[in-house]
Amino acid sequence: MVVRDRLPSGRGMFAALAPSTVSSLVQVGAERVYRPGDVVVREGESTTFVVLLLEGCVKVTATTADGGRALLAVRGGGELVGELAGLDGQPRSATVTAVGRLRTRVIGRAEFQRFLIRHPDAAMAVSRMVAAKLRWSTQRRIDFSGYDVPARLARILVSLVSAYGALTSRGWEIGFPITQPELAALIGAAEPTVHKSLTELRHRKVLDTGYRRMTILDLPALRLAAGLTS
């Protein structure tokens, strides 16, 4: 029997769905497992399938004007990727890459749309998810214009902890590897400036970094640095 706990509890757009909808959802499409570094969808291609993330996380990147790669977002269990092409049939706007081992359901466009028609609560969840992504992008643009680099860095780290943090004995560990160039791309800053800001946060014991990990040691202090006092 397919049960609700096949999806990450309390996370993602499906956390509030009825158990019957979740049970139906995890049977739609076909299960596929990706290895670290595998490309799930590629920018510019004409595929229209939708991918439901069950376990693991992905990085969403796009090509910049100078031919480089910019990190746009990170997505984790319980979230959809590729939903825009699944709705409008247009070419992919970004590349999605597995960070670690990734378990998914790959759902064809027609099957995805039939599922939404049969399950209005899932259709509403997709609408809320698209709206949340738009709000997130809007907030990033506001941050770019209204805050300096240390504050922008702190704000994006608070956002990542809120979405993907796991509480450990030392603090909040961000559950996927993220590099300094990727952080710089997320906040629209130069990498040396991000490096300087991270060093300062380490010296103040706000966070600790190591190989492929980052732990927030003092979340209230990080929120204060981000200008988030409530």
Tab-separated table of C-alpha atoms in Angstrom:
chain	number	residue	atom	x	y	z
A	1	MET	CA	0.000	0.000	0.000
A	2	VAL	CA	1.234	3.503	-0.807
A	3	VAL	CA	1.150	5.663	2.295
A	4	ARG	CA	1.538	9.339	3.076
A	5	ASP	CA	5.013	8.994	4.572
A	6	ARG	CA	6.430	8.241	1.116
A	7	LEU	CA	6.558	12.044	0.902
A	8	PRO	CA	8.610	14.210	3.275
A	9	SER	CA	6.435	14.981	6.279
A	10	GLY	CA	5.537	18.633	6.741
A	11	ARG	CA	7.556	19.856	3.765
A	12	GLY	CA	6.824	20.823	0.229
A	13	MET	CA	3.642	21.712	-1.539
A	14	PHE	CA	1.930	18.417	-0.709
A	15	ALA	CA	2.201	18.599	3.084
A	16	ALA	CA	-1.398	19.771	3.457
A	17	LEU	CA	-2.981	17.430	0.891
A	18	ALA	CA	-5.510	14.820	1.883
A	19	PRO	CA	-3.967	11.357	2.438
A	20	SER	CA	-6.035	9.977	-0.448
A	21	THR	CA	-4.575	12.585	-2.818
A	22	VAL	CA	-1.029	11.838	-1.683
A	23	SER	CA	-1.633	8.102	-2.082
A	24	SER	CA	-2.809	8.708	-5.651
A	25	LEU	CA	0.016	11.115	-6.401
A	26	VAL	CA	2.865	8.739	-5.561
A	27	GLN	CA	1.412	6.228	-8.005
A	28	VAL	CA	1.304	8.668	-10.931
A	29	GLY	CA	4.092	8.392	-13.486
A	30	ALA	CA	7.136	6.210	-12.889
A	31	GLU	CA	9.695	6.161	-10.096
A	32	ARG	CA	13.208	7.133	-11.100
A	33	VAL	CA	16.386	7.405	-9.060
A	34	TYR	CA	19.139	9.834	-10.086
A	35	ARG	CA	22.772	9.745	-9.045
A	36	PRO	CA	24.647	12.807	-7.749
A	37	GLY	CA	25.332	15.137	-10.670
A	38	ASP	CA	22.705	13.628	-12.969
A	39	VAL	CA	20.762	16.188	-15.008
A	40	VAL	CA	17.029	15.860	-14.381
A	41	VAL	CA	15.944	18.458	-16.952
A	42	ARG	CA	18.130	20.601	-19.183
A	43	GLU	CA	17.686	24.257	-20.054
A	44	GLY	CA	16.307	24.773	-23.565
A	45	GLU	CA	15.131	21.218	-24.198
A	46	SER	CA	11.560	20.570	-25.309
A	47	THR	CA	10.615	17.843	-22.829
A	48	THR	CA	7.412	18.458	-20.847
A	49	PHE	CA	7.417	15.839	-18.060
A	50	VAL	CA	7.102	16.968	-14.443
A	51	VAL	CA	9.282	15.640	-11.634
A	52	LEU	CA	8.052	15.150	-8.078
A	53	LEU	CA	10.981	15.063	-5.642
A	54	LEU	CA	10.533	12.328	-3.039
A	55	GLU	CA	13.970	12.117	-1.397
A	56	GLY	CA	17.029	14.279	-1.904
A	57	CYS	CA	17.414	17.733	-3.416
A	58	VAL	CA	18.340	19.472	-6.652
A	59	LYS	CA	19.992	22.678	-7.777
A	60	VAL	CA	18.272	24.844	-10.384
A	61	THR	CA	20.677	26.746	-12.654
A	62	ALA	CA	20.481	28.870	-15.788
A	63	THR	CA	22.900	30.273	-18.346
A	64	THR	CA	24.028	33.873	-17.809
A	65	ALA	CA	24.632	36.468	-20.514
A	66	ASP	CA	28.391	35.786	-20.432
A	67	GLY	CA	27.910	32.028	-20.805
A	68	GLY	CA	28.392	31.138	-17.160
A	69	ARG	CA	26.016	29.305	-14.847
A	70	ALA	CA	23.936	30.970	-12.145
A	71	LEU	CA	22.293	29.139	-9.270
A	72	LEU	CA	18.631	30.166	-9.166
A	73	ALA	CA	17.234	27.973	-6.412
A	74	VAL	CA	17.456	24.750	-4.469
A	75	ARG	CA	14.496	22.359	-4.296
A	76	GLY	CA	13.931	19.428	-1.967
A	77	GLY	CA	11.615	16.577	-1.093
A	78	GLY	CA	7.908	17.227	-1.564
A	79	GLU	CA	8.461	19.832	-4.281
A	80	LEU	CA	7.878	19.770	-8.024
A	81	VAL	CA	10.360	20.766	-10.700
A	82	GLY	CA	9.604	21.198	-14.371
A	83	GLU	CA	6.006	22.142	-13.664
A	84	LEU	CA	6.008	25.158	-15.995
A	85	ALA	CA	6.742	23.032	-19.055
A	86	GLY	CA	4.175	20.562	-17.753
A	87	LEU	CA	1.578	23.330	-17.782
A	88	ASP	CA	2.433	25.392	-20.882
A	89	GLY	CA	4.521	23.023	-23.018
A	90	GLN	CA	7.287	25.595	-23.551
A	91	PRO	CA	11.047	24.787	-23.580
A	92	ARG	CA	12.790	24.379	-20.249
A	93	SER	CA	13.851	27.673	-18.667
A	94	ALA	CA	16.529	26.150	-16.408
A	95	THR	CA	18.651	23.080	-15.759
A	96	VAL	CA	17.860	20.896	-12.744
A	97	THR	CA	20.688	18.740	-11.359
A	98	ALA	CA	20.655	16.130	-8.577
A	99	VAL	CA	22.833	17.157	-5.629
A	100	GLY	CA	23.012	13.719	-4.024
A	101	ARG	CA	21.042	10.522	-4.511
A	102	LEU	CA	17.614	11.622	-5.689
A	103	ARG	CA	14.383	9.592	-5.707
A	104	THR	CA	11.544	10.956	-7.820
A	105	ARG	CA	8.307	10.318	-9.677
A	106	VAL	CA	8.556	11.356	-13.332
A	107	ILE	CA	5.111	12.306	-14.620
A	108	GLY	CA	4.178	12.927	-18.268
A	109	ARG	CA	2.474	16.215	-19.103
A	110	ALA	CA	-0.886	14.715	-20.099
A	111	GLU	CA	-0.973	12.477	-17.018
A	112	PHE	CA	-0.006	15.401	-14.789
A	113	GLN	CA	-2.802	17.570	-16.169
A	114	ARG	CA	-5.359	14.764	-15.817
A	115	PHE	CA	-4.280	14.310	-12.193
A	116	LEU	CA	-4.831	18.010	-11.470
A	117	ILE	CA	-8.314	17.862	-13.008
A	118	ARG	CA	-9.226	14.838	-10.882
A	119	HIS	CA	-7.731	16.365	-7.716
A	120	PRO	CA	-8.598	20.071	-7.306
A	121	ASP	CA	-6.672	20.241	-4.023
A	122	ALA	CA	-3.506	19.269	-5.905
A	123	ALA	CA	-4.245	21.897	-8.563
A	124	MET	CA	-4.508	24.501	-5.800
A	125	ALA	CA	-1.250	23.235	-4.306
A	126	VAL	CA	0.502	23.718	-7.665
A	127	SER	CA	-0.901	27.244	-7.907
A	128	ARG	CA	0.358	28.038	-4.404
A	129	MET	CA	3.771	26.593	-5.223
A	130	VAL	CA	4.125	28.678	-8.398
A	131	ALA	CA	3.044	31.770	-6.445
A	132	ALA	CA	5.559	30.979	-3.676
A	133	LYS	CA	8.387	30.682	-6.208
A	134	LEU	CA	7.378	34.028	-7.740
A	135	ARG	CA	7.304	35.659	-4.298
A	136	TRP	CA	10.725	34.166	-3.513
A	137	SER	CA	12.172	35.599	-6.739
A	138	THR	CA	10.577	38.982	-6.035
A	139	GLN	CA	12.051	39.017	-2.526
A	140	ARG	CA	15.498	38.261	-3.918
A	141	ARG	CA	15.246	41.281	-6.240
A	142	ILE	CA	14.168	43.449	-3.295
A	143	ASP	CA	17.118	42.151	-1.272
A	144	PHE	CA	19.528	42.957	-4.123
A	145	SER	CA	18.476	46.601	-4.120
A	146	GLY	CA	17.789	47.172	-0.432
A	147	TYR	CA	20.551	45.341	1.486
A	148	ASP	CA	24.327	45.109	1.435
A	149	VAL	CA	26.091	41.817	0.750
A	150	PRO	CA	26.447	40.639	4.388
A	151	ALA	CA	22.719	41.170	4.966
A	152	ARG	CA	21.773	39.508	1.641
A	153	LEU	CA	23.939	36.530	2.522
A	154	ALA	CA	22.360	36.244	5.966
A	155	ARG	CA	18.869	36.500	4.463
A	156	ILE	CA	19.459	33.722	1.931
A	157	LEU	CA	20.952	31.485	4.633
A	158	VAL	CA	17.908	32.063	6.857
A	159	SER	CA	15.716	31.152	3.878
A	160	LEU	CA	17.669	27.947	3.224
A	161	VAL	CA	17.528	26.940	6.883
A	162	SER	CA	13.786	27.550	6.959
A	163	ALA	CA	13.218	25.370	3.907
A	164	TYR	CA	15.879	22.668	4.248
A	165	GLY	CA	17.541	22.948	7.663
A	166	ALA	CA	17.883	19.954	9.973
A	167	LEU	CA	18.344	20.583	13.704
A	168	THR	CA	21.402	18.823	15.121
A	169	SER	CA	23.224	18.939	18.449
A	170	ARG	CA	25.392	21.785	17.107
A	171	GLY	CA	22.744	23.856	15.376
A	172	TRP	CA	20.872	23.965	12.077
A	173	GLU	CA	22.594	22.055	9.297
A	174	ILE	CA	21.717	22.997	5.729
A	175	GLY	CA	20.952	19.649	4.185
A	176	PHE	CA	22.852	19.904	0.914
A	177	PRO	CA	26.277	21.096	-0.263
A	178	ILE	CA	26.417	24.672	-1.533
A	179	THR	CA	29.564	26.407	-2.736
A	180	GLN	CA	30.658	30.005	-2.309
A	181	PRO	CA	30.235	30.715	-6.057
A	182	GLU	CA	26.685	29.371	-5.825
A	183	LEU	CA	25.912	31.551	-2.798
A	184	ALA	CA	27.354	34.517	-4.682
A	185	ALA	CA	25.067	33.760	-7.640
A	186	LEU	CA	22.023	33.454	-5.386
A	187	ILE	CA	22.541	36.886	-3.834
A	188	GLY	CA	24.021	38.704	-6.831
A	189	ALA	CA	27.426	39.387	-5.293
A	190	ALA	CA	31.093	38.876	-6.089
A	191	GLU	CA	32.589	35.683	-4.709
A	192	PRO	CA	35.406	37.430	-2.757
A	193	THR	CA	32.803	39.569	-0.973
A	194	VAL	CA	30.805	36.483	-0.045
A	195	HIS	CA	33.977	34.799	1.201
A	196	LYS	CA	34.710	37.825	3.419
A	197	SER	CA	31.147	37.806	4.806
A	198	LEU	CA	31.264	34.079	5.558
A	199	THR	CA	34.609	34.490	7.299
A	200	GLU	CA	33.142	37.209	9.518
A	201	LEU	CA	30.140	35.002	10.398
A	202	ARG	CA	32.523	32.163	11.291
A	203	HIS	CA	34.611	34.447	13.506
A	204	ARG	CA	31.434	35.530	15.314
A	205	LYS	CA	30.457	31.859	15.842
A	206	VAL	CA	27.244	32.374	13.860
A	207	LEU	CA	28.018	29.506	11.507
A	208	ASP	CA	30.547	26.812	10.811
A	209	THR	CA	31.551	25.379	7.460
A	210	GLY	CA	33.302	22.224	6.420
A	211	TYR	CA	33.607	19.959	3.426
A	212	ARG	CA	30.207	19.961	1.668
A	213	ARG	CA	28.338	21.217	4.747
A	214	MET	CA	27.266	24.357	6.554
A	215	THR	CA	25.872	24.545	10.083
A	216	ILE	CA	24.155	27.596	11.548
A	217	LEU	CA	25.329	27.737	15.166
A	218	ASP	CA	23.379	30.833	16.222
A	219	LEU	CA	20.160	31.285	14.255
A	220	PRO	CA	18.953	34.364	16.223
A	221	ALA	CA	22.265	36.101	15.463
A	222	LEU	CA	21.945	35.177	11.779
A	223	ARG	CA	18.402	36.580	11.688
A	224	LEU	CA	19.678	39.772	13.315
A	225	ALA	CA	22.408	40.067	10.667
A	226	ALA	CA	19.702	39.606	8.037
A	227	GLY	CA	17.606	42.429	9.470
A	228	LEU	CA	14.904	39.951	10.515
A	229	THR	CA	14.072	40.825	14.095
A	230	SER	CA	10.544	39.401	14.369
